[in-house]
Amino acid sequence: MSDLNEILLRCDSVSKVFDNGVRAVDGVSLSIRKGECYGLVGESGSGKSTLGNLVCALEKPTSGSISYEGSELTKMNGKKIKDFRTKVQMIFQDPYATLNPKHKIGFILEEPLLIHKIGATKAERLGLINEMRTLTGLPPDILEKYPSQLSGGQRQRIAIASAMILRPQFVVCDECVSSLDVLIQAQILNLLKKMQKSFDLTYLFISHNLGVVSYAADRIGVMYKGKIVEEKNTDALLKNPEHPYTKKLLEAAGLV
C-alpha cells in the first residue's frame, strides 16, 4: 500500500487566464497524497475542469507551479513527458465524445498500448486488453462492437478501461459519472474504488455533486470562482462545513 504521507502531485499558487481574459483558476494551492482520492467539487464554471487539465499537462498554467513526483510539469519534454503520459490518465465526462466512433472497441483499447509500445506482439496486447475488459465487467464480444452500439454505462467502462490499460499511477476523473443514471453511477463509483485498491491508484475526482464526491473522496477541496475556498477530510467537511458556499453545496446534495 502507498504511504499516504507521500505527496504525489502539488500545485503552488496556480493560475490560468485564457486569451479572452477569463481567469479560470486563481492562485490554487493543493497537494494530493499517493494512494488517496482527492475530491474537487464546485458548480459549472468554477474552474475545476481547467485545473484537471492543468495537472494532466493538457494546458499550461499562466503562473504558479505544478509538480508531479517532485518534477515541474512545465519543464518536462521529450521522454519525460511521454513517461508522464503513461503515469497520468484522465477519464472524461462524456465517454461517447472521447471514443472514436469509426473504430471498434478492440482497437480503441489497443491504441494506447501501440502508442506507448507496450506488448511485443498482437497476442500479448490482446491478453492485456482482455484482462482489463474482465476487470471492468465487460463481455468478450464487446471488442468487435462500435461505440454507437453500447449503452452509456458500457461506454464509460470502456473509457475507464482505456485510461487504466497503461497502469497509471494517477487518474483524473472529470465528472465521469454525471451523464449516467443513479444506478449506473453507483456501479461505476464502486468499480473505480475497486480499481484504486487493486492498482494502488491516486485519484483527483472532479464533480459538481458533493454527494458523489463525498462517496468517493478521502479529502475534498471546494472550488468557487477559481479558488479553493475550503479543504477538509471528507467526514469533517460533511459534519462541519465553514464556508457559505460549501453549506449551499451540502444543501443542494441533500446532505443536511
Coordinates of N, CA and C in Angstrom, one line a residue:
M1 N 0.8 -1.2 0.0 CA 0.0 0.0 0.0 C 0.9 1.3 0.0
S2 N 0.3 2.3 -0.5 CA 1.0 3.6 -0.6 C 1.2 4.2 0.8
D3 N 2.3 5.0 0.9 CA 2.5 5.9 2.1 C 1.6 7.1 1.8
L4 N 0.5 7.3 2.6 CA -0.3 8.4 2.4 C 0.3 9.7 2.8
N5 N 1.5 9.7 3.3 CA 2.2 11.0 3.6 C 3.0 11.4 2.5
E6 N 3.2 10.6 1.5 CA 4.0 10.9 0.3 C 3.2 11.8 -0.7
I7 N 3.7 13.0 -1.0 CA 3.0 13.8 -1.9 C 3.3 13.4 -3.3
L8 N 2.2 13.1 -4.1 CA 2.4 12.7 -5.5 C 2.3 13.9 -6.4
L9 N 1.3 14.8 -6.2 CA 1.1 16.0 -7.0 C 1.0 17.2 -6.1
R10 N 1.6 18.3 -6.5 CA 1.5 19.5 -5.8 C 1.3 20.7 -6.7
C11 N 0.3 21.5 -6.3 CA 0.0 22.8 -7.0 C 0.4 23.9 -6.1
D12 N 1.2 24.9 -6.5 CA 1.5 26.0 -5.7 C 1.1 27.3 -6.5
S13 N 0.1 28.0 -5.9 CA -0.3 29.3 -6.5 C -0.6 29.3 -8.0
V14 N -1.3 28.2 -8.4 CA -1.5 28.0 -9.8 C -2.7 28.9 -10.3
S15 N -2.4 29.6 -11.4 CA -3.5 30.4 -12.1 C -3.5 30.1 -13.5
K16 N -4.7 30.2 -14.1 CA -4.9 30.1 -15.6 C -5.8 31.2 -16.1
V17 N -5.2 32.0 -16.9 CA -6.0 33.1 -17.6 C -6.0 32.8 -19.1
F18 N -7.2 32.7 -19.6 CA -7.3 32.4 -21.0 C -7.2 33.7 -21.9
D19 N -7.0 33.5 -23.2 CA -6.8 34.6 -24.1 C -7.9 35.7 -24.0
N20 N -9.1 35.2 -23.7 CA -10.3 36.1 -23.6 C -10.4 36.9 -22.3
G21 N -9.4 36.7 -21.4 CA -9.3 37.4 -20.2 C -9.9 36.7 -19.0
V22 N -10.6 35.5 -19.3 CA -11.2 34.8 -18.2 C -10.2 34.1 -17.3
R23 N -10.3 34.4 -16.0 CA -9.4 33.8 -15.0 C -10.1 32.5 -14.5
A24 N -9.8 31.4 -15.1 CA -10.5 30.2 -14.7 C -10.0 29.6 -13.4
V25 N -8.7 29.7 -13.2 CA -8.1 29.2 -12.0 C -7.3 30.4 -11.4
D26 N -7.5 30.6 -10.1 CA -6.9 31.8 -9.4 C -6.2 31.5 -8.2
G27 N -4.9 31.2 -8.3 CA -4.0 31.1 -7.2 C -4.2 29.8 -6.4
V28 N -4.5 28.7 -7.0 CA -4.8 27.5 -6.3 C -3.6 26.7 -5.8
S29 N -3.6 26.4 -4.5 CA -2.5 25.6 -3.9 C -3.1 24.3 -3.3
L30 N -2.7 23.2 -3.7 CA -3.2 21.9 -3.1 C -2.1 20.8 -3.3
S31 N -2.2 19.8 -2.5 CA -1.3 18.7 -2.6 C -2.2 17.4 -2.5
I32 N -1.8 16.4 -3.3 CA -2.5 15.1 -3.4 C -1.6 14.0 -3.0
R33 N -1.9 13.3 -2.0 CA -1.0 12.3 -1.5 C -1.2 11.0 -2.3
K34 N -0.1 10.3 -2.3 CA -0.1 9.0 -3.1 C -1.1 8.0 -2.4
G35 N -2.0 7.5 -3.2 CA -2.9 6.5 -2.8 C -4.3 7.0 -2.3
E36 N -4.4 8.3 -2.3 CA -5.7 8.9 -1.8 C -6.6 9.3 -3.0
C37 N -7.9 9.5 -2.7 CA -8.8 10.1 -3.6 C -9.1 11.5 -3.2
Y38 N -8.6 12.5 -3.9 CA -8.9 13.9 -3.6 C -10.1 14.4 -4.4
G39 N -11.1 14.8 -3.7 CA -12.3 15.3 -4.4 C -12.3 16.8 -4.6
L40 N -12.6 17.2 -5.8 CA -12.7 18.6 -6.1 C -14.1 18.9 -6.6
V41 N -14.8 19.7 -5.8 CA -16.2 20.0 -6.0 C -16.5 21.5 -6.2
G42 N -17.4 21.7 -7.2 CA -17.8 23.1 -7.4 C -18.8 23.2 -8.6
E43 N -19.5 24.3 -8.7 CA -20.5 24.4 -9.7 C -19.8 24.5 -11.1
S44 N -20.6 24.4 -12.2 CA -20.1 24.6 -13.5 C -19.5 26.0 -13.7
G45 N -18.3 26.1 -14.2 CA -17.6 27.4 -14.4 C -16.7 27.7 -13.2
S46 N -16.6 26.9 -12.2 CA -15.8 27.2 -11.0 C -14.3 27.0 -11.3
G47 N -14.0 26.4 -12.4 CA -12.5 26.2 -12.7 C -12.0 24.8 -12.4
K48 N -12.8 23.9 -11.9 CA -12.3 22.6 -11.5 C -11.8 21.8 -12.7
S49 N -12.5 21.8 -13.8 CA -12.1 21.0 -15.0 C -10.8 21.6 -15.6
T50 N -10.7 22.9 -15.6 CA -9.5 23.6 -16.1 C -8.3 23.1 -15.2
L51 N -8.5 23.1 -13.9 CA -7.4 22.6 -13.0 C -7.1 21.2 -13.3
G52 N -8.1 20.3 -13.6 CA -7.8 19.0 -14.0 C -7.0 18.9 -15.3
N53 N -7.3 19.7 -16.3 CA -6.5 19.8 -17.5 C -5.0 20.3 -17.2
L54 N -4.9 21.2 -16.3 CA -3.5 21.7 -15.9 C -2.7 20.6 -15.3
V55 N -3.3 19.8 -14.4 CA -2.5 18.8 -13.7 C -2.2 17.6 -14.6
C56 N -2.9 17.5 -15.7 CA -2.6 16.4 -16.7 C -1.7 17.0 -17.8
A57 N -1.3 18.2 -17.7 CA -0.4 18.9 -18.7 C -1.1 19.0 -20.1
L58 N -2.5 19.1 -20.1 CA -3.2 19.4 -21.3 C -3.3 20.9 -21.5
E59 N -3.1 21.6 -20.5 CA -3.0 23.1 -20.5 C -1.8 23.5 -19.7
K60 N -1.2 24.7 -20.0 CA -0.1 25.2 -19.2 C -0.6 26.3 -18.3
P61 N -0.2 26.4 -17.1 CA -0.6 27.4 -16.2 C -0.1 28.8 -16.6
T62 N -0.8 29.8 -16.4 CA -0.3 31.2 -16.7 C 0.7 31.6 -15.6
S63 N 0.5 31.1 -14.4 CA 1.5 31.4 -13.4 C 1.4 30.3 -12.3
G64 N 2.4 30.2 -11.5 CA 2.4 29.2 -10.4 C 3.1 27.9 -10.9
S65 N 3.2 26.9 -10.0 CA 4.0 25.7 -10.2 C 3.1 24.5 -10.0
I66 N 3.3 23.5 -10.9 CA 2.7 22.1 -10.7 C 3.8 21.1 -10.8
S67 N 3.9 20.3 -9.8 CA 4.9 19.3 -9.8 C 4.3 17.9 -9.6
Y68 N 4.9 16.9 -10.3 CA 4.5 15.5 -10.1 C 5.7 14.7 -9.8
E69 N 5.6 14.0 -8.6 CA 6.8 13.3 -8.1 C 8.0 14.2 -8.0
G70 N 7.8 15.4 -7.7 CA 8.8 16.4 -7.4 C 9.4 17.1 -8.7
S71 N 8.9 16.7 -9.9 CA 9.3 17.3 -11.1 C 8.3 18.3 -11.7
E72 N 8.8 19.5 -12.1 CA 7.9 20.5 -12.6 C 7.4 20.1 -13.9
L73 N 6.0 20.2 -14.1 CA 5.4 19.7 -15.3 C 5.8 20.6 -16.5
T74 N 5.9 21.9 -16.4 CA 6.2 22.8 -17.5 C 7.6 22.6 -18.0
K75 N 8.4 22.0 -17.2 CA 9.8 21.8 -17.7 C 10.0 20.4 -18.3
M76 N 9.0 19.6 -18.3 CA 9.1 18.2 -18.9 C 9.0 18.3 -20.4
N77 N 9.8 17.5 -21.1 CA 9.7 17.4 -22.6 C 10.3 16.1 -23.0
G78 N 10.1 15.7 -24.3 CA 10.7 14.5 -24.8 C 10.2 13.3 -24.1
K79 N 11.2 12.5 -23.6 CA 10.9 11.2 -23.0 C 10.2 11.4 -21.6
K80 N 10.6 12.5 -20.9 CA 10.0 12.7 -19.6 C 8.4 13.0 -19.7
I81 N 8.0 13.7 -20.8 CA 6.6 14.0 -20.9 C 5.9 12.7 -21.4
K82 N 6.5 11.9 -22.2 CA 5.9 10.7 -22.6 C 5.8 9.7 -21.5
D83 N 6.8 9.6 -20.6 CA 6.6 8.8 -19.4 C 5.5 9.3 -18.5
F84 N 5.4 10.6 -18.4 CA 4.3 11.2 -17.6 C 3.0 10.8 -18.2
R85 N 2.8 10.8 -19.5 CA 1.6 10.4 -20.1 C 1.2 9.0 -19.8
T86 N 2.1 8.1 -19.5 CA 1.8 6.7 -19.1 C 1.4 6.7 -17.6
K87 N 1.9 7.6 -16.8 CA 1.6 7.6 -15.4 C 0.3 8.3 -15.0
V88 N -0.1 9.3 -15.9 CA -1.2 10.1 -15.5 C -2.2 10.0 -16.7
Q89 N -3.5 9.6 -16.3 CA -4.5 9.5 -17.3 C -5.8 10.3 -16.8
M90 N -6.7 10.4 -17.8 CA -7.9 11.2 -17.5 C -9.1 10.4 -18.0
I91 N -10.2 10.4 -17.2 CA -11.5 9.9 -17.6 C -12.4 11.0 -17.7
F92 N -13.0 11.2 -18.9 CA -13.8 12.4 -19.2 C -15.3 12.2 -18.9
Q93 N -16.0 13.3 -18.9 CA -17.4 13.3 -18.6 C -18.2 12.6 -19.6
D94 N -18.0 12.8 -20.9 CA -18.8 12.2 -22.0 C -18.0 11.1 -22.7
P95 N -18.2 9.9 -22.4 CA -17.4 8.8 -23.0 C -17.7 8.7 -24.5
Y96 N -18.9 9.0 -24.9 CA -19.1 8.9 -26.4 C -18.3 9.9 -27.2
A97 N -18.1 11.1 -26.6 CA -17.2 12.1 -27.3 C -15.8 11.7 -27.3
T98 N -15.3 10.9 -26.4 CA -13.9 10.6 -26.3 C -13.6 9.3 -27.0
L99 N -14.6 8.5 -27.4 CA -14.3 7.2 -28.1 C -14.5 7.5 -29.6
N100 N -13.5 7.1 -30.4 CA -13.6 7.3 -31.8 C -14.7 6.4 -32.4
P101 N -15.8 7.0 -33.0 CA -16.9 6.2 -33.5 C -16.5 5.3 -34.7
K102 N -15.4 5.6 -35.3 CA -15.0 4.9 -36.5 C -14.3 3.6 -36.2
H103 N -13.9 3.4 -34.9 CA -13.1 2.2 -34.6 C -13.9 1.3 -33.6
K104 N -13.6 0.0 -33.8 CA -14.1 -1.0 -32.9 C -13.5 -0.8 -31.5
I105 N -14.1 -1.3 -30.5 CA -13.6 -1.2 -29.1 C -12.3 -1.9 -28.9
G106 N -12.1 -3.0 -29.6 CA -10.8 -3.7 -29.5 C -9.6 -2.8 -29.9
F107 N -9.8 -2.0 -31.0 CA -8.7 -1.1 -31.5 C -8.6 0.0 -30.5
I108 N -9.7 0.6 -30.0 CA -9.7 1.7 -29.1 C -8.8 1.3 -27.8
L109 N -9.0 0.1 -27.4 CA -8.2 -0.3 -26.2 C -6.8 -0.7 -26.5
E110 N -6.5 -1.1 -27.8 CA -5.2 -1.4 -28.2 C -4.3 -0.2 -28.5
E111 N -5.0 0.9 -28.9 CA -4.2 2.0 -29.4 C -3.3 2.6 -28.4
P112 N -3.7 2.8 -27.1 CA -2.7 3.3 -26.1 C -1.5 2.4 -26.0
L113 N -1.7 1.1 -26.1 CA -0.6 0.1 -26.0 C 0.4 0.3 -27.2
L114 N -0.2 0.5 -28.4 CA 0.6 0.7 -29.6 C 1.4 2.0 -29.5
I115 N 0.8 3.1 -29.0 CA 1.4 4.4 -28.9 C 2.6 4.3 -28.0
H116 N 2.4 3.6 -26.8 CA 3.5 3.6 -25.8 C 4.3 2.3 -25.9
K117 N 4.1 1.5 -27.0 CA 4.9 0.3 -27.3 C 4.9 -0.7 -26.1
I118 N 3.7 -1.0 -25.6 CA 3.5 -1.9 -24.6 C 2.9 -3.2 -25.2
G119 N 3.6 -4.3 -25.0 CA 3.1 -5.6 -25.6 C 3.9 -5.8 -26.9
A120 N 4.7 -6.8 -26.9 CA 5.6 -7.0 -28.1 C 4.9 -7.6 -29.3
T121 N 3.8 -8.3 -29.0 CA 3.0 -9.0 -30.1 C 1.5 -8.6 -29.9
K122 N 0.8 -8.9 -31.0 CA -0.7 -8.7 -31.0 C -1.3 -9.6 -29.9
A123 N -0.8 -10.8 -29.8 CA -1.4 -11.7 -28.8 C -1.1 -11.2 -27.3
E124 N 0.0 -10.6 -27.1 CA 0.3 -10.1 -25.8 C -0.6 -8.9 -25.5
R125 N -0.8 -8.0 -26.5 CA -1.6 -6.9 -26.3 C -3.1 -7.3 -26.1
L126 N -3.5 -8.3 -26.8 CA -4.9 -8.8 -26.6 C -5.1 -9.4 -25.2
G127 N -4.0 -10.0 -24.7 CA -4.1 -10.5 -23.3 C -4.3 -9.4 -22.3
L128 N -3.6 -8.3 -22.5 CA -3.7 -7.1 -21.6 C -5.1 -6.5 -21.8
I129 N -5.6 -6.4 -23.0 CA -6.9 -5.9 -23.3 C -8.0 -6.7 -22.6
N130 N -7.9 -8.1 -22.7 CA -8.9 -8.9 -22.1 C -8.9 -8.9 -20.6
E131 N -7.7 -8.7 -20.1 CA -7.5 -8.6 -18.6 C -8.3 -7.4 -18.1
M132 N -8.1 -6.2 -18.8 CA -8.8 -5.0 -18.4 C -10.3 -5.1 -18.7
R133 N -10.7 -5.7 -19.8 CA -12.1 -5.9 -20.1 C -12.8 -6.7 -19.0
T134 N -12.1 -7.7 -18.5 CA -12.7 -8.5 -17.5 C -12.8 -7.7 -16.2
L135 N -11.8 -7.0 -15.8 CA -11.8 -6.1 -14.6 C -12.9 -5.1 -14.6
T136 N -13.2 -4.6 -15.8 CA -14.3 -3.6 -15.9 C -15.7 -4.2 -16.2
G137 N -15.8 -5.5 -16.1 CA -17.1 -6.2 -16.2 C -17.7 -6.2 -17.5
L138 N -16.9 -6.3 -18.6 CA -17.5 -6.2 -20.0 C -17.4 -7.6 -20.7
P139 N -18.3 -7.9 -21.5 CA -18.3 -9.2 -22.2 C -17.3 -9.3 -23.3
P140 N -16.8 -10.5 -23.7 CA -15.8 -10.7 -24.7 C -16.2 -10.1 -26.1
D141 N -17.5 -10.2 -26.5 CA -17.9 -9.7 -27.8 C -17.9 -8.2 -27.9
I142 N -17.7 -7.5 -26.9 CA -17.7 -6.0 -26.9 C -16.6 -5.5 -27.8
L143 N -15.5 -6.3 -27.9 CA -14.3 -5.8 -28.6 C -14.6 -5.7 -30.1
E144 N -15.6 -6.3 -30.6 CA -16.0 -6.3 -32.0 C -17.1 -5.2 -32.3
K145 N -17.5 -4.5 -31.2 CA -18.6 -3.5 -31.4 C -18.0 -2.1 -31.6
Y146 N -18.8 -1.2 -32.0 CA -18.5 0.2 -32.2 C -19.1 1.0 -31.0
P147 N -18.6 2.1 -30.6 CA -19.2 2.9 -29.5 C -20.7 3.1 -29.6
S148 N -21.2 3.4 -30.8 CA -22.6 3.6 -31.0 C -23.5 2.5 -30.6
Q149 N -22.9 1.3 -30.6 CA -23.7 0.1 -30.2 C -23.8 -0.2 -28.7
L150 N -23.1 0.7 -27.9 CA -23.0 0.4 -26.5 C -24.0 1.3 -25.7
S151 N -24.3 0.9 -24.5 CA -25.1 1.8 -23.6 C -24.1 2.8 -23.0
G152 N -24.7 3.8 -22.3 CA -23.9 4.8 -21.7 C -22.9 4.3 -20.6
G153 N -23.5 3.3 -19.8 CA -22.6 2.7 -18.8 C -21.5 1.9 -19.4
Q154 N -21.8 1.1 -20.5 CA -20.7 0.4 -21.2 C -19.7 1.3 -21.8
R155 N -20.1 2.4 -22.3 CA -19.1 3.3 -22.9 C -18.2 3.9 -21.8
Q156 N -18.8 4.2 -20.6 CA -18.0 4.7 -19.6 C -17.0 3.7 -19.1
R157 N -17.4 2.4 -19.0 CA -16.5 1.4 -18.6 C -15.3 1.2 -19.7
I158 N -15.6 1.4 -20.9 CA -14.6 1.4 -22.0 C -13.6 2.6 -21.8
A159 N -14.2 3.7 -21.4 CA -13.3 4.9 -21.2 C -12.4 4.7 -20.0
I160 N -13.0 4.0 -19.0 CA -12.1 3.7 -17.8 C -11.1 2.6 -18.2
A161 N -11.5 1.6 -18.9 CA -10.5 0.6 -19.4 C -9.4 1.2 -20.2
S162 N -9.7 2.1 -21.1 CA -8.8 2.8 -21.9 C -7.8 3.6 -21.1
A163 N -8.3 4.3 -20.0 CA -7.4 5.0 -19.2 C -6.5 4.1 -18.3
M164 N -7.0 3.0 -17.9 CA -6.3 2.1 -16.9 C -5.4 1.1 -17.6
I165 N -5.5 0.9 -18.9 CA -4.8 -0.1 -19.5 C -3.3 0.1 -19.5
L166 N -2.9 1.4 -19.3 CA -1.4 1.7 -19.2 C -0.9 1.6 -17.8
R167 N -1.8 1.2 -16.9 CA -1.5 1.0 -15.5 C -0.9 2.3 -14.9
P168 N -1.7 3.4 -15.0 CA -1.2 4.7 -14.5 C -1.1 4.7 -13.0
Q169 N -0.4 5.7 -12.5 CA -0.4 6.0 -11.0 C -1.5 6.9 -10.5
F170 N -1.8 7.9 -11.4 CA -2.7 9.0 -11.1 C -3.7 9.1 -12.1
V171 N -5.0 9.2 -11.7 CA -6.1 9.3 -12.7 C -7.0 10.5 -12.3
V172 N -7.2 11.4 -13.3 CA -8.2 12.5 -13.1 C -9.5 12.0 -13.6
C173 N -10.5 12.0 -12.7 CA -11.9 11.6 -13.1 C -12.7 12.9 -13.2
D174 N -12.9 13.4 -14.4 CA -13.6 14.7 -14.6 C -15.1 14.5 -14.9
E175 N -15.9 14.6 -13.9 CA -17.4 14.5 -14.0 C -17.7 13.1 -14.7
C176 N -17.0 12.1 -14.3 CA -17.1 10.8 -15.1 C -18.3 10.0 -14.8
V177 N -19.2 10.4 -13.9 CA -20.5 9.7 -13.7 C -21.7 10.7 -13.9
S178 N -21.4 11.9 -14.2 CA -22.5 12.9 -14.2 C -23.5 12.6 -15.3
S179 N -23.1 12.0 -16.4 CA -24.1 11.7 -17.5 C -24.8 10.4 -17.4
L180 N -24.6 9.7 -16.3 CA -25.2 8.4 -16.1 C -26.3 8.4 -15.1
D181 N -27.3 7.5 -15.2 CA -28.4 7.4 -14.2 C -27.8 6.9 -12.8
V182 N -28.6 7.1 -11.8 CA -28.1 6.9 -10.4 C -27.6 5.5 -10.2
L183 N -28.3 4.5 -10.7 CA -27.9 3.1 -10.6 C -26.5 2.8 -11.2
I184 N -26.4 3.3 -12.4 CA -25.1 3.1 -13.2 C -24.0 3.9 -12.5
Q185 N -24.3 5.1 -12.0 CA -23.3 5.9 -11.3 C -22.7 5.1 -10.1
A186 N -23.6 4.5 -9.3 CA -23.1 3.7 -8.2 C -22.2 2.5 -8.6
Q187 N -22.6 1.9 -9.7 CA -21.7 0.8 -10.3 C -20.4 1.3 -10.7
I188 N -20.3 2.4 -11.4 CA -19.1 3.0 -11.8 C -18.2 3.5 -10.7
L189 N -18.8 4.1 -9.7 CA -18.1 4.5 -8.5 C -17.5 3.3 -7.7
N190 N -18.2 2.3 -7.6 CA -17.7 1.1 -7.0 C -16.6 0.4 -7.8
L191 N -16.7 0.5 -9.1 CA -15.6 0.0 -10.0 C -14.4 0.8 -9.8
L192 N -14.5 2.1 -9.7 CA -13.3 3.0 -9.5 C -12.7 2.7 -8.2
K193 N -13.5 2.5 -7.1 CA -12.9 2.2 -5.8 C -12.2 0.9 -5.8
K194 N -12.8 -0.1 -6.5 CA -12.1 -1.4 -6.6 C -10.8 -1.3 -7.3
M195 N -10.8 -0.6 -8.4 CA -9.5 -0.4 -9.2 C -8.5 0.4 -8.4
Q196 N -8.9 1.4 -7.6 CA -8.0 2.1 -6.8 C -7.3 1.2 -5.8
K197 N -8.0 0.3 -5.2 CA -7.4 -0.6 -4.3 C -6.5 -1.7 -5.0
S198 N -7.0 -2.2 -6.1 CA -6.2 -3.2 -6.8 C -4.9 -2.7 -7.4
F199 N -4.9 -1.5 -7.9 CA -3.8 -0.9 -8.6 C -3.0 0.2 -7.8
D200 N -3.5 0.4 -6.5 CA -2.8 1.4 -5.7 C -2.8 2.8 -6.4
L201 N -4.0 3.1 -6.9 CA -4.1 4.4 -7.7 C -4.3 5.6 -6.8
T202 N -4.0 6.7 -7.3 CA -4.3 8.0 -6.7 C -5.3 8.7 -7.7
Y203 N -6.4 9.3 -7.1 CA -7.4 9.9 -7.9 C -7.5 11.4 -7.6
L204 N -7.8 12.2 -8.6 CA -8.4 13.5 -8.5 C -9.8 13.4 -9.0
F205 N -10.8 13.4 -8.2 CA -12.2 13.2 -8.5 C -12.9 14.5 -8.6
I206 N -13.3 14.9 -9.8 CA -13.9 16.2 -10.0 C -15.4 16.0 -10.3
S207 N -16.2 16.8 -9.6 CA -17.7 16.7 -9.8 C -18.4 18.0 -9.2
H208 N -19.5 18.3 -9.8 CA -20.4 19.4 -9.2 C -21.2 18.9 -8.1
N209 N -21.3 17.5 -7.9 CA -22.2 16.9 -7.0 C -21.4 16.5 -5.7
L210 N -21.7 17.2 -4.6 CA -21.0 16.9 -3.4 C -21.3 15.5 -2.8
G211 N -22.5 15.1 -3.1 CA -22.9 13.7 -2.7 C -22.1 12.7 -3.3
V212 N -21.8 12.8 -4.6 CA -21.0 11.8 -5.4 C -19.5 11.9 -4.9
V213 N -19.0 13.1 -4.7 CA -17.7 13.3 -4.3 C -17.4 12.8 -2.9
S214 N -18.4 13.0 -2.0 CA -18.2 12.5 -0.6 C -18.2 11.0 -0.5
Y215 N -18.8 10.3 -1.5 CA -18.8 8.9 -1.5 C -17.4 8.4 -2.0
A216 N -16.8 9.1 -2.9 CA -15.6 8.6 -3.5 C -14.3 9.1 -2.7
A217 N -14.3 10.3 -2.2 CA -13.1 11.0 -1.8 C -12.7 10.8 -0.3
D218 N -11.4 10.9 -0.1 CA -10.8 10.9 1.3 C -10.8 12.3 1.8
R219 N -10.4 13.3 0.9 CA -10.4 14.7 1.2 C -11.1 15.4 0.1
I220 N -11.6 16.6 0.5 CA -12.4 17.4 -0.5 C -11.9 18.8 -0.5
G221 N -11.7 19.4 -1.7 CA -11.5 20.8 -1.9 C -12.7 21.4 -2.6
V222 N -13.2 22.5 -2.0 CA -14.3 23.1 -2.6 C -13.9 24.3 -3.4
M223 N -14.2 24.3 -4.7 CA -13.7 25.3 -5.6 C -14.9 26.3 -6.0
Y224 N -14.6 27.6 -5.9 CA -15.6 28.6 -6.1 C -14.9 29.8 -6.8
K225 N -15.3 30.1 -8.0 CA -14.8 31.2 -8.8 C -13.2 31.1 -8.9
G226 N -12.8 29.9 -9.2 CA -11.4 29.7 -9.5 C -10.5 29.5 -8.3
K227 N -11.1 29.6 -7.1 CA -10.3 29.4 -5.9 C -10.7 28.2 -5.0
I228 N -9.8 27.7 -4.3 CA -10.2 26.7 -3.2 C -10.6 27.4 -2.0
V229 N -11.9 27.4 -1.7 CA -12.4 28.2 -0.5 C -12.5 27.4 0.8
E230 N -12.4 26.0 0.6 CA -12.4 25.2 1.8 C -11.8 23.8 1.5
E231 N -11.1 23.3 2.4 CA -10.5 21.9 2.2 C -10.4 21.2 3.5
K232 N -11.0 20.0 3.5 CA -11.0 19.2 4.7 C -11.1 17.7 4.4
N233 N -10.8 16.8 5.4 CA -11.1 15.4 5.2 C -12.7 15.3 5.0
T234 N -13.1 14.3 4.3 CA -14.5 14.2 3.9 C -15.4 14.3 5.1
D235 N -15.2 13.5 6.1 CA -16.1 13.4 7.2 C -16.2 14.8 7.9
A236 N -15.0 15.4 8.1 CA -15.0 16.7 8.7 C -15.8 17.8 7.9
L237 N -15.7 17.7 6.6 CA -16.3 18.7 5.7 C -17.9 18.5 5.8
L238 N -18.3 17.3 5.8 CA -19.7 17.0 5.9 C -20.3 17.4 7.3
K239 N -19.5 17.2 8.3 CA -20.0 17.4 9.7 C -19.9 18.9 10.1
N240 N -18.9 19.6 9.5 CA -18.6 20.9 10.0 C -18.2 21.8 8.8
P241 N -19.0 22.1 7.9 CA -18.7 23.0 6.8 C -18.6 24.4 7.3
E242 N -17.6 25.2 6.8 CA -17.4 26.5 7.3 C -17.7 27.6 6.3
H243 N -17.4 27.4 5.0 CA -17.7 28.4 4.0 C -19.1 28.3 3.6
P244 N -19.8 29.5 3.4 CA -21.2 29.5 3.0 C -21.4 28.8 1.7
Y245 N -20.5 28.8 0.8 CA -20.7 28.0 -0.5 C -20.7 26.5 -0.3
T246 N -19.8 26.1 0.6 CA -19.8 24.6 1.0 C -21.2 24.2 1.6
K247 N -21.7 25.1 2.4 CA -23.0 24.8 3.0 C -24.1 24.7 1.9
K248 N -24.0 25.6 0.9 CA -25.0 25.6 -0.2 C -24.9 24.3 -1.0
L249 N -23.7 23.8 -1.2 CA -23.5 22.5 -1.9 C -24.0 21.4 -1.1
L250 N -23.8 21.4 0.2 CA -24.4 20.3 1.0 C -25.9 20.3 1.0
E251 N -26.5 21.5 1.0 CA -28.0 21.6 0.9 C -28.5 21.1 -0.5
A252 N -27.7 21.5 -1.5 CA -28.1 21.0 -2.9 C -28.1 19.5 -3.0
A253 N -27.1 18.9 -2.3 CA -26.9 17.5 -2.4 C -27.8 16.7 -1.4
G254 N -28.6 17.4 -0.6 CA -29.5 16.8 0.3 C -28.7 16.2 1.5
L255 N -27.6 16.7 1.8 CA -26.7 16.1 2.9 C -26.9 16.9 4.2
V256 N -27.8 17.8 4.3 CA -28.1 18.5 5.6 C -29.6 18.5 5.9

